[in-house]
Coordinates of C-alpha atoms and ligand atoms in Angstrom, one line a residue:
M238 CA -34.6 -18.8 25.0
T239 CA -37.7 -19.5 23.1
A240 CA -41.0 -20.3 24.7
V241 CA -44.3 -21.6 23.5
R242 CA -47.6 -19.8 23.3
S243 CA -50.1 -21.1 25.8
P244 CA -53.4 -21.7 24.1
S245 CA -55.3 -20.3 27.1
P246 CA -54.1 -19.2 30.5
Q247 CA -53.1 -22.3 32.5
P248 CA -53.8 -22.7 36.2
A249 CA -50.7 -21.4 37.9
A250 CA -50.4 -24.2 40.5
S251 CA -49.9 -27.9 39.6
G252 CA -50.5 -29.3 43.0
A253 CA -47.0 -29.1 44.4
E254 CA -45.9 -26.1 46.5
P255 CA -44.4 -23.3 44.4
T256 CA -40.6 -22.9 44.7
R257 CA -39.8 -19.5 46.1
V258 CA -36.7 -17.5 45.0
D259 CA -35.8 -13.8 44.8
V260 CA -35.3 -13.7 41.0
V261 CA -36.5 -15.7 38.1
I262 CA -34.4 -15.4 34.9
V263 CA -35.6 -16.7 31.6
G264 CA -33.0 -17.2 28.9
G265 CA -29.5 -18.6 28.7
G266 CA -27.9 -16.3 26.2
F267 CA -25.4 -13.5 27.0
G268 CA -28.1 -11.4 28.9
G269 CA -29.4 -14.3 31.0
M270 CA -25.9 -15.6 31.9
Y271 CA -24.8 -12.2 33.1
A272 CA -28.0 -11.7 35.0
V273 CA -27.5 -15.0 36.8
Y274 CA -23.9 -14.0 37.7
K275 CA -25.0 -10.5 38.8
F276 CA -27.8 -11.5 41.1
R277 CA -25.9 -14.3 42.6
E278 CA -23.1 -11.9 43.4
L279 CA -25.7 -9.7 45.1
G280 CA -26.6 -12.5 47.3
M281 CA -30.0 -13.2 45.9
S282 CA -31.6 -16.6 45.4
L283 CA -32.5 -17.3 41.8
Q284 CA -33.7 -19.8 39.3
A285 CA -32.9 -19.6 35.6
F286 CA -34.5 -21.4 32.7
E287 CA -33.4 -22.2 29.2
A288 CA -35.3 -24.0 26.4
G289 CA -32.1 -25.3 24.9
G290 CA -29.9 -28.1 26.2
D291 CA -27.2 -25.7 27.2
L292 CA -26.1 -22.0 27.4
G293 CA -25.4 -19.9 24.4
G294 CA -28.7 -18.5 23.1
V295 CA -28.4 -18.0 19.3
W296 CA -24.9 -19.5 19.3
Y297 CA -26.3 -22.7 20.9
W298 CA -29.0 -23.0 18.2
N299 CA -27.4 -21.5 15.1
R300 CA -24.7 -24.1 14.2
Y301 CA -25.1 -23.8 10.5
P302 CA -21.9 -23.8 8.3
G303 CA -20.4 -20.4 8.2
A304 CA -22.1 -19.0 11.3
R305 CA -19.8 -16.2 12.6
V306 CA -20.2 -13.0 14.5
D307 CA -20.1 -9.8 12.4
L308 CA -18.8 -7.5 15.2
P309 CA -15.1 -7.9 16.2
S310 CA -14.8 -10.6 18.8
I311 CA -12.9 -8.2 21.1
D312 CA -16.0 -6.1 21.3
Y313 CA -18.4 -9.0 21.2
S314 CA -17.4 -10.3 24.7
Y315 CA -18.1 -9.6 28.3
S316 CA -16.5 -6.6 30.0
F317 CA -17.8 -7.1 33.5
S318 CA -14.9 -9.5 34.6
R319 CA -11.3 -8.4 34.3
E320 CA -10.3 -12.1 35.0
I321 CA -12.3 -13.4 32.0
E322 CA -10.9 -10.6 29.8
Q323 CA -7.4 -11.6 30.7
E324 CA -7.8 -15.4 30.7
W325 CA -9.7 -15.7 27.4
T326 CA -7.8 -15.2 24.1
W327 CA -9.7 -14.7 20.8
S328 CA -8.2 -16.4 17.8
E329 CA -9.9 -14.4 15.0
Q330 CA -11.1 -10.9 14.5
F331 CA -14.6 -12.2 13.8
A332 CA -15.0 -15.4 15.7
A333 CA -16.9 -18.4 14.2
Q334 CA -19.7 -20.1 16.1
P335 CA -17.6 -23.0 17.6
E336 CA -15.2 -20.5 19.2
L337 CA -18.1 -18.4 20.5
L338 CA -19.6 -21.5 22.1
R339 CA -16.2 -22.3 23.6
Y340 CA -16.1 -18.8 25.0
I341 CA -19.6 -19.2 26.5
D342 CA -18.6 -22.5 28.0
F343 CA -15.4 -21.0 29.4
V344 CA -17.4 -18.2 31.1
A345 CA -20.1 -20.6 32.3
T346 CA -17.5 -22.9 33.8
R347 CA -15.3 -20.2 35.2
L348 CA -18.3 -18.6 37.0
D349 CA -20.1 -21.8 37.7
L350 CA -23.3 -20.6 36.1
R351 CA -24.9 -23.8 34.9
R352 CA -26.0 -25.0 38.3
H353 CA -28.5 -22.1 38.4
Y354 CA -30.2 -23.3 35.2
R355 CA -32.9 -25.7 34.3
F356 CA -32.2 -26.6 30.7
N357 CA -34.7 -28.0 28.2
T358 CA -37.3 -26.1 30.1
R359 CA -39.7 -23.7 28.5
I360 CA -41.8 -21.2 30.4
N361 CA -45.5 -21.1 29.5
Q362 CA -46.8 -18.4 31.7
A363 CA -45.8 -15.6 34.1
V364 CA -48.6 -13.9 36.1
W365 CA -48.2 -11.0 38.5
D366 CA -49.8 -11.4 41.9
E367 CA -50.5 -7.9 43.0
A368 CA -51.5 -8.8 46.6
R369 CA -48.3 -10.7 47.2
Q370 CA -46.1 -8.6 45.0
L371 CA -44.5 -11.4 43.1
W372 CA -44.4 -13.2 39.8
Q373 CA -45.8 -16.7 39.5
V374 CA -43.9 -18.4 36.7
T375 CA -45.1 -21.8 35.3
T376 CA -43.0 -24.2 33.2
E377 CA -44.4 -26.2 30.3
S378 CA -44.5 -29.2 32.6
G379 CA -46.6 -27.3 35.2
E380 CA -44.0 -26.5 37.9
V381 CA -44.5 -23.2 39.6
Y382 CA -41.9 -20.7 40.8
E383 CA -42.5 -17.5 42.6
A384 CA -40.3 -14.5 42.8
P385 CA -40.7 -10.8 43.4
Y386 CA -38.6 -10.1 40.3
C387 CA -38.7 -11.6 36.9
I388 CA -36.1 -11.0 34.2
M389 CA -36.9 -11.9 30.6
A390 CA -33.6 -12.3 28.9
T391 CA -35.3 -14.0 25.9
G392 CA -33.3 -12.3 23.2
P393 CA -34.3 -10.3 20.1
L394 CA -33.7 -13.1 17.7
S395 CA -34.8 -16.3 19.3
V396 CA -38.0 -17.3 17.6
P397 CA -37.6 -18.5 14.0
K398 CA -40.3 -17.0 11.8
K399 CA -42.8 -19.3 10.1
P400 CA -41.4 -19.6 6.5
E401 CA -44.8 -19.1 4.9
I402 CA -44.1 -21.7 2.2
D403 CA -46.9 -24.2 1.4
G404 CA -46.2 -27.9 1.4
L405 CA -42.9 -28.0 3.5
E406 CA -44.2 -31.0 5.3
R407 CA -44.4 -32.9 2.0
F408 CA -40.7 -32.5 1.2
Q409 CA -39.1 -36.0 1.3
G410 CA -35.5 -34.7 1.4
R411 CA -33.8 -33.2 4.5
L412 CA -35.3 -30.0 5.7
L413 CA -33.0 -27.8 7.9
H414 CA -33.6 -24.5 9.6
A415 CA -30.6 -22.3 10.2
A416 CA -31.9 -21.4 13.7
R417 CA -32.4 -25.1 14.7
W418 CA -29.3 -26.6 13.2
P419 CA -28.4 -30.2 14.1
H420 CA -25.4 -30.8 16.4
E421 CA -23.8 -33.3 14.0
P422 CA -22.1 -32.0 10.8
V423 CA -24.2 -32.2 7.7
D424 CA -22.5 -33.6 4.6
F425 CA -23.4 -31.7 1.4
T426 CA -21.0 -33.6 -0.9
G427 CA -22.6 -34.4 -4.2
K428 CA -26.0 -33.2 -2.9
R429 CA -28.5 -30.9 -4.6
V430 CA -29.0 -28.2 -1.9
G431 CA -31.5 -25.3 -1.8
V432 CA -31.2 -22.3 0.4
I433 CA -34.1 -19.9 0.9
G434 CA -33.2 -16.5 2.2
T435 CA -30.3 -14.1 1.5
G436 CA -30.1 -12.1 4.8
S437 CA -27.0 -12.3 7.0
T438 CA -27.7 -16.0 7.7
G439 CA -28.3 -17.1 4.1
I440 CA -25.2 -15.2 2.9
Q441 CA -23.0 -17.0 5.5
I442 CA -24.5 -20.4 4.5
V443 CA -24.2 -19.8 0.7
Q444 CA -20.6 -18.9 0.7
E445 CA -19.7 -22.0 2.7
V446 CA -22.1 -24.6 1.2
G447 CA -21.5 -23.4 -2.3
R448 CA -18.0 -24.8 -2.1
Q449 CA -19.2 -28.2 -0.7
A450 CA -22.5 -29.0 -2.4
G451 CA -22.9 -30.9 -5.7
E452 CA -25.3 -28.2 -6.8
L453 CA -26.5 -25.2 -4.8
F454 CA -29.7 -23.3 -5.6
V455 CA -29.9 -19.9 -3.9
F456 CA -33.6 -18.8 -3.7
Q457 CA -33.3 -15.0 -3.4
R458 CA -36.2 -12.7 -3.0
T459 CA -34.7 -9.5 -1.8
P460 CA -31.0 -9.2 -2.4
S461 CA -28.9 -7.8 0.5
F462 CA -26.0 -5.5 0.4
T463 CA -22.9 -7.3 1.7
M464 CA -19.4 -6.0 2.2
P465 CA -16.1 -7.9 2.7
M466 CA -15.5 -9.0 6.3
R467 CA -11.7 -9.3 5.8
N468 CA -11.4 -11.6 8.8
V469 CA -7.9 -12.1 10.1
P470 CA -6.3 -14.3 12.8
L471 CA -5.4 -12.4 15.9
E472 CA -1.7 -12.7 16.6
P473 CA -0.5 -13.3 20.2
A474 CA 1.3 -9.9 20.3
Y475 CA -1.8 -8.1 19.2
M476 CA -4.0 -9.9 21.8
A477 CA -1.4 -9.1 24.5
E478 CA -1.7 -5.4 23.5
V479 CA -5.5 -5.7 23.6
K480 CA -5.4 -7.2 27.1
R481 CA -3.3 -4.4 28.3
H482 CA -5.8 -1.9 27.0
Y483 CA -9.2 -3.6 27.6
A484 CA -10.3 -0.9 30.0
G485 CA -9.9 1.8 27.4
I486 CA -11.4 -0.3 24.6
R487 CA -14.5 -0.8 26.8
E488 CA -14.7 2.9 27.6
V489 CA -14.7 3.7 23.9
A490 CA -17.3 1.0 23.2
R491 CA -19.6 2.3 25.9
N492 CA -19.4 5.8 24.5
S493 CA -20.0 4.9 20.9
P494 CA -23.2 4.6 18.9
I495 CA -23.0 0.9 18.3
G496 CA -21.3 -0.2 21.5
G497 CA -18.1 -1.1 19.8
A498 CA -14.8 0.5 18.9
R499 CA -15.4 1.5 15.3
P500 CA -14.4 4.8 13.6
Q501 CA -17.6 6.9 13.0
S502 CA -17.1 10.1 11.0
T503 CA -19.4 13.1 11.5
R504 CA -18.5 14.4 8.1
A505 CA -21.5 14.8 5.8
F506 CA -21.3 13.1 2.4
F507 CA -21.5 16.2 0.2
T508 CA -19.0 18.2 2.1
V509 CA -16.1 16.5 0.3
T510 CA -15.3 16.3 -3.4
P511 CA -16.5 13.3 -5.5
A512 CA -12.8 12.2 -5.8
Q513 CA -12.4 12.3 -2.0
R514 CA -15.6 10.4 -1.5
Q515 CA -14.5 7.7 -3.8
E516 CA -11.2 7.4 -2.1
L517 CA -12.9 7.2 1.4
L518 CA -15.2 4.5 0.2
E519 CA -12.4 2.5 -1.5
D520 CA -10.4 2.7 1.7
A521 CA -13.4 1.5 3.8
W522 CA -14.0 -1.3 1.3
K523 CA -10.4 -2.4 1.5
H524 CA -10.5 -2.1 5.3
G525 CA -13.5 -4.4 5.5
G526 CA -16.0 -4.9 8.3
L527 CA -18.5 -2.2 8.9
A528 CA -16.0 0.6 8.0
M529 CA -18.3 1.7 5.1
L530 CA -21.0 2.6 7.6
G531 CA -18.7 4.9 9.5
T532 CA -17.4 6.8 6.5
F533 CA -20.0 9.6 6.7
G534 CA -22.3 10.8 9.4
D535 CA -25.4 11.4 7.3
L536 CA -25.8 8.1 5.4
M537 CA -29.0 7.1 7.3
I538 CA -30.8 10.4 6.9
N539 CA -29.6 11.7 3.5
E540 CA -31.2 9.6 0.8
E541 CA -29.0 11.0 -2.0
A542 CA -25.8 10.3 -0.1
N543 CA -27.0 6.9 0.7
E544 CA -27.7 6.1 -2.9
H545 CA -24.2 7.1 -3.9
V546 CA -22.8 4.6 -1.4
A547 CA -25.3 1.9 -2.6
E548 CA -24.2 2.5 -6.2
F549 CA -20.6 2.1 -5.1
V550 CA -21.4 -1.3 -3.7
R551 CA -23.4 -2.3 -6.8
G552 CA -20.3 -1.5 -8.8
K553 CA -18.2 -3.9 -6.7
I554 CA -20.8 -6.6 -7.5
D555 CA -20.1 -6.0 -11.2
D556 CA -16.4 -6.2 -10.6
V557 CA -16.7 -9.7 -9.1
V558 CA -19.6 -11.5 -10.7
Q559 CA -18.7 -12.7 -14.2
D560 CA -22.1 -13.3 -15.6
P561 CA -23.8 -9.9 -16.1
D562 CA -27.3 -11.2 -15.7
T563 CA -26.4 -12.8 -12.3
A564 CA -24.6 -9.6 -11.3
R565 CA -27.7 -7.6 -12.1
R566 CA -30.0 -9.9 -10.1
L567 CA -27.7 -9.8 -7.1
K568 CA -27.7 -6.0 -7.0
P569 CA -30.1 -4.6 -4.3
Q570 CA -32.5 -2.0 -5.7
G571 CA -35.3 0.1 -4.3
Y572 CA -34.2 0.4 -0.6
P573 CA -31.4 2.3 1.0
I574 CA -28.1 0.6 1.9
F575 CA -27.8 -0.1 5.6
A576 CA -31.7 0.1 6.0
R577 CA -31.4 -3.7 6.2
R578 CA -28.8 -5.2 8.4
P579 CA -25.5 -4.7 6.5
C580 CA -24.0 -8.2 5.9
L581 CA -20.3 -9.0 6.0
D582 CA -19.1 -11.8 3.8
T583 CA -16.0 -13.8 2.8
G584 CA -16.3 -14.4 -1.0
Y585 CA -20.1 -14.3 -1.2
Y586 CA -20.3 -12.7 -4.6
E587 CA -17.4 -14.9 -5.8
T588 CA -19.5 -18.0 -5.0
F589 CA -21.8 -17.1 -7.9
N590 CA -18.9 -17.6 -10.3
L591 CA -18.7 -21.3 -9.3
P592 CA -20.4 -23.6 -12.0
N593 CA -22.4 -25.5 -9.4
V594 CA -24.0 -22.4 -7.8
H595 CA -27.3 -21.1 -9.3
L596 CA -29.1 -17.9 -8.4
M597 CA -32.9 -18.4 -8.4
D598 CA -34.5 -15.0 -8.6
C599 CA -37.8 -15.2 -6.6
L600 CA -38.7 -11.6 -7.5
T601 CA -39.3 -12.7 -11.1
D602 CA -39.9 -16.4 -10.4
P603 CA -41.6 -16.7 -7.0
I604 CA -41.7 -19.8 -4.9
V605 CA -45.1 -21.4 -5.2
E606 CA -44.7 -24.4 -2.9
A607 CA -42.5 -27.2 -1.6
T608 CA -43.1 -30.5 -3.2
E609 CA -42.1 -34.1 -2.3
K610 CA -39.0 -33.7 -4.5
G611 CA -38.0 -30.0 -3.9
L612 CA -39.3 -26.5 -4.6
R613 CA -41.7 -25.4 -7.2
T614 CA -41.4 -21.8 -8.5
A615 CA -43.7 -20.2 -11.0
S616 CA -41.4 -21.5 -13.8
G617 CA -41.1 -25.1 -12.7
E618 CA -39.8 -27.6 -10.1
T619 CA -36.2 -27.7 -8.7
E620 CA -35.3 -31.2 -7.3
L621 CA -33.4 -31.0 -4.0
D622 CA -31.8 -33.5 -1.5
I623 CA -31.5 -30.8 1.2
L624 CA -33.5 -27.6 1.7
I625 CA -32.2 -25.0 4.1
L626 CA -34.5 -22.3 5.5
A627 CA -32.6 -19.1 6.3
T628 CA -35.9 -17.2 6.4
G629 CA -35.3 -15.2 9.6
Y630 CA -37.0 -14.5 12.9
D631 CA -40.0 -13.0 14.5
G632 CA -37.6 -10.5 15.9
L633 CA -37.6 -8.2 18.9
T634 CA -41.1 -9.0 20.2
G635 CA -41.6 -12.7 19.2
A636 CA -40.1 -14.3 22.3
L637 CA -42.1 -12.4 24.9
L638 CA -45.3 -12.7 22.8
A639 CA -44.8 -16.4 22.6
F640 CA -46.0 -17.1 26.1
D641 CA -48.6 -15.8 28.4
V642 CA -47.4 -12.9 30.5
Q643 CA -50.0 -11.2 32.6
G644 CA -49.4 -8.0 34.5
R645 CA -51.7 -6.1 36.8
D646 CA -55.4 -6.8 36.4
G647 CA -54.7 -9.7 34.1
Q648 CA -53.4 -7.4 31.3
T649 CA -51.4 -9.4 28.8
V650 CA -48.4 -8.3 26.8
Q651 CA -50.2 -9.4 23.7
D652 CA -52.9 -6.9 24.5
K653 CA -50.5 -4.2 25.5
W654 CA -48.5 -4.6 22.3
K655 CA -51.3 -5.2 19.8
D656 CA -50.4 -2.1 17.9
G657 CA -46.6 -2.6 18.4
P658 CA -44.3 -2.9 21.3
R659 CA -44.4 -0.2 24.0
S660 CA -42.0 0.0 27.0
H661 CA -39.7 2.3 28.9
L662 CA -36.1 1.9 27.7
G663 CA -36.9 -1.5 26.3
I664 CA -36.5 -2.6 29.9
M665 CA -39.8 -2.2 31.7
L666 CA -43.5 -2.1 30.9
A667 CA -46.1 0.1 32.5
G668 CA -48.7 -2.2 34.1
F669 CA -46.1 -5.0 34.6
P670 CA -44.4 -4.3 37.9
N671 CA -41.0 -5.9 38.6
L672 CA -40.9 -7.4 35.1
F673 CA -37.7 -6.6 33.3
M674 CA -36.4 -7.3 29.8
T675 CA -32.8 -7.2 28.6
T676 CA -32.2 -5.9 25.0
G677 CA -36.0 -5.3 24.7
P678 CA -37.8 -4.0 21.6
N679 CA -37.7 -0.2 22.3
G680 CA -34.0 0.0 23.1
P681 CA -31.2 -0.1 20.5
A682 CA -31.3 -4.0 20.4
A683 CA -30.9 -4.6 16.7
L684 CA -28.5 -1.7 16.1
A685 CA -25.9 -2.1 18.8
N686 CA -23.6 -4.7 20.4
I687 CA -25.9 -7.0 22.2
I688 CA -23.3 -7.8 24.9
R689 CA -22.6 -4.2 25.8
M690 CA -26.4 -3.7 25.9
S691 CA -27.1 -6.8 28.0
E692 CA -24.5 -5.6 30.6
N693 CA -26.0 -2.2 30.7
D694 CA -29.6 -3.5 31.0
V695 CA -28.8 -6.1 33.7
D696 CA -26.8 -3.4 35.7
W697 CA -29.8 -1.1 35.4
I698 CA -32.2 -3.8 36.6
A699 CA -29.9 -4.7 39.5
Q700 CA -29.6 -1.1 40.6
A701 CA -33.4 -0.7 40.5
I702 CA -33.9 -3.9 42.6
L703 CA -31.3 -2.8 45.1
H704 CA -33.1 0.5 45.4
L705 CA -36.4 -1.3 46.1
R706 CA -34.8 -3.4 48.8
A707 CA -32.9 -0.6 50.4
N708 CA -36.1 1.5 50.7
G709 CA -38.7 -1.0 51.8
L710 CA -40.4 -0.9 48.4
G711 CA -42.2 -3.8 46.9
S712 CA -42.5 -2.9 43.2
I713 CA -41.4 -0.6 40.5
E714 CA -42.8 0.1 37.0
P715 CA -42.7 3.1 34.7
S716 CA -45.6 5.5 34.9
I717 CA -47.8 5.5 31.8
D718 CA -46.6 9.1 31.2
T719 CA -42.9 8.0 31.4
E720 CA -43.5 5.2 29.0
D721 CA -45.4 7.5 26.6
R722 CA -42.6 10.1 26.7
W723 CA -40.0 7.3 25.9
M724 CA -42.1 6.0 23.0
D725 CA -42.6 9.6 21.7
L726 CA -38.8 10.0 21.7
V727 CA -38.2 6.6 20.0
H728 CA -40.7 7.5 17.3
A729 CA -39.4 11.0 16.8
L730 CA -35.8 9.8 16.4
A731 CA -36.9 7.0 14.1
K732 CA -39.0 9.2 11.8
P733 CA -36.2 10.7 9.6
S734 CA -34.3 7.4 9.5
L735 CA -34.0 5.7 6.2
I736 CA -34.4 2.4 8.0
N737 CA -38.1 2.9 7.6
K738 CA -37.7 2.5 3.8
A739 CA -36.9 -1.2 3.8
K740 CA -39.1 -4.2 4.6
T741 CA -37.2 -5.9 7.3
W742 CA -37.5 -7.6 10.7
W743 CA -36.3 -4.2 12.1
V744 CA -39.7 -2.8 11.3
G745 CA -41.7 -5.9 11.7
A746 CA -42.3 -6.3 8.0
N747 CA -41.1 -9.9 7.6
V748 CA -43.9 -11.5 9.6
E749 CA -47.4 -11.5 8.3
G750 CA -49.9 -9.6 10.4
K751 CA -47.2 -8.0 12.7
P752 CA -47.6 -4.3 13.5
R753 CA -45.2 -2.3 11.3
G754 CA -42.9 0.5 12.4
L755 CA -39.4 1.3 13.6
T756 CA -39.8 1.0 17.3
Q757 CA -36.1 0.9 18.2
F758 CA -34.0 3.6 19.8
V759 CA -31.9 4.9 16.9
G760 CA -30.1 7.6 19.0
G761 CA -27.0 5.4 19.6
F762 CA -25.9 3.3 22.5
M763 CA -24.1 6.1 24.3
K764 CA -27.3 8.2 24.3
Y765 CA -29.3 5.2 25.4
R766 CA -27.0 4.8 28.4
E767 CA -27.6 8.4 29.3
H768 CA -31.3 7.9 29.2
C769 CA -31.0 4.8 31.4
A770 CA -28.9 6.8 33.9
A771 CA -31.4 9.7 33.9
A772 CA -34.3 7.3 34.5
A773 CA -32.6 6.0 37.7
A774 CA -31.9 9.5 39.0
N775 CA -33.9 11.2 41.7
G776 CA -35.1 8.0 43.3
Y777 CA -36.6 6.7 40.0
A778 CA -38.8 9.7 39.5
G779 CA -41.1 8.9 36.6
H780 CA -41.7 5.4 38.1
V781 CA -44.5 4.1 40.2
L782 CA -43.0 2.7 43.4
Q783 CA -45.2 0.7 45.8
P784 CA -44.3 0.1 49.4
A785 CA -43.4 -3.5 50.2
R786 CA -46.3 -5.5 51.8
E787 CA -45.5 -7.0 55.1
Q788 CA -45.2 -10.7 54.1
V789 CA -42.8 -9.9 51.3
R790 CA -40.5 -8.1 53.7
E791 CA -40.6 -11.0 56.1
K792 CA -39.7 -13.5 53.4
A793 CA -36.8 -11.5 52.1
A794 CA -35.4 -11.0 55.6
Ligands
NAP921 P1 -33.4 -11.9 7.6 O1 -32.4 -10.9 7.6 O2 -34.8 -11.6 8.1 O3 -33.5 -12.6 6.2 C1 -34.4 -13.6 5.9 C2 -34.3 -13.9 4.4 O4 -35.3 -14.9 4.1 C3 -34.6 -12.7 3.5 O5 -33.8 -12.7 2.4 C4 -36.1 -12.9 3.1 O6 -36.5 -12.3 1.9 C5 -36.1 -14.4 3.0 N1 -37.4 -15.0 3.1 C6 -38.1 -15.1 4.2 N2 -39.3 -15.8 3.9 C7 -39.2 -16.1 2.6 C8 -40.1 -16.7 1.7 N3 -41.3 -17.2 2.1 N4 -39.7 -16.8 0.4 C9 -38.6 -16.4 0.0 N5 -37.7 -15.8 0.8 C10 -38.0 -15.6 2.1 O7 -32.9 -13.2 8.6 P2 -31.5 -13.6 8.9 O8 -30.7 -13.7 7.7 O9 -31.6 -14.9 9.7 O10 -30.9 -12.5 9.8 C11 -31.6 -12.0 10.9 C12 -30.7 -11.2 11.8 O11 -29.8 -12.1 12.5 C13 -29.7 -10.3 11.1 O12 -30.3 -9.1 10.7 C14 -28.6 -10.1 12.1 O13 -29.0 -9.2 13.1 C15 -28.6 -11.5 12.8 N6 -27.5 -12.3 12.2 C16 -26.3 -12.0 12.5 C17 -25.2 -12.7 12.0 C18 -23.8 -12.3 12.3 O14 -23.6 -11.8 13.4 N7 -23.0 -12.6 11.5 C19 -25.5 -13.8 11.2 C20 -26.8 -14.2 10.9 C21 -27.8 -13.4 11.4 P3 -37.3 -10.9 2.0 O15 -36.3 -9.9 2.5 O16 -37.7 -10.7 0.6 O17 -38.4 -11.1 2.9

């Protein structure tokens, strides 16, 4: 779900009576869908909103060629329904976008979720009414909804970042953004195509479009490390086995650092001999997926160990790419491996051996502007029929900051987060009673399985709301002290992490003017769950709980 920034606070009411529900949910991705199901099952009235034309979140918008999940499909799926687990069968280890959208459709249809949504509807504003203990939520067209509880399931990667390239409006060819891809197939045959960006998205596009386009020009600023995905079809016998063991698979995932069943060694890099290290890395490379990340326990805190692994991957680029100059330019330098999101590919480096694929090194020859005919770099103009922007997102905070959210005393989220996002658990904000986020910015959002996390966060929110209702309470929010202690922990854990050493959306460095810093919980998903459980213990000690005002109790009755 994306929303637009309101230029100035709008009047909340548009003339018509506000529609009253128990819960407002913003977003139709995995988090929003599960929230709708959960609160409906709890017997609450609700209204959900989605800016897109249907459910699916990033998988609704990102239909670019090659779009594919980089966690195993078996992990990247809901665990809350045994029926869905048993009735749905994944066809590939890493599902492609069309299959993910089919899964989302299957879940939505099976659970009858769509009737709770208003699609093509953006939220402009959400304002807390302290006297009435409810959120007043206004759509772009001025309709007003009121609810005691408001859930922002707006996603960590839903607002495409401005590409910061002059003259894009002048370009007379076809301009496409990976995050707003058309629903109809795009024909690249015989076309001169440019791709800007070589993060996870750009890599997936390049390896696909390189085989189709007449000429492909890859405008690369920072090279990424990418490793073989080694995707395979999932055989019926294997899927049957998975279905028999889903409960155990989920248990492992919930108790793992990334929320997925992946081996993670605790061995330190320098505790084994160079020959053993090489063997372990070769095995992981052959295994594919994120196996490399799990080979040693200290890769994100030991710079020397990290550099050995980085050099191993650089060696693999030399093995594949035939032109030594292209190989050199494709090799990431100057930041630790895994400090940017590790990418998984299927023949990405091989693509650069095709005669029609050209690497444009924007570190030595930067993009100056878009022109009517294509892109101008310092050394000259490249004419293009199609230009694809794979330039990333205003991640983690962009969605909530895109509209006007006012908590107690008119405090805005923009104001609260002017020096970077602050929250408790990435779920609640001091000063914003009964406002909840799923996969928010101070949790492990970018570093763990978003579906496991969404389920965890929605369950936590539901438990908190049930606590309020069972105890005659009207609102909950973390105390400032609780929020401060959480942020201290987040910062303390982040400090030694090598993630800080790369300029990425993880640290806010990809968007001009954005506060910089690693504000994600890097302690692992299982530890995050422990903190969530501890926060709910002892009647939500550490939170400010206000008694319900009379009229709220009457309405809820
Ligand atoms: P990204 O990782 O932020 O990469 C954006 C790319 O665009 C970078 O290479 C960046 O270069 C380049 N760029 C941006 N502005 C530019 C400019 N003005 N000139 C030249 N280059 C420019 O974004 P992403 O690839 O969309 O990935 C974002 C996240 O989405 C990933 O980290 C991942 O979490 C998720 N994702 C997941 C999958 C999957 O599951 N398989 C697929 C796609 C995305 P610089 O680095 O130099 O700024």
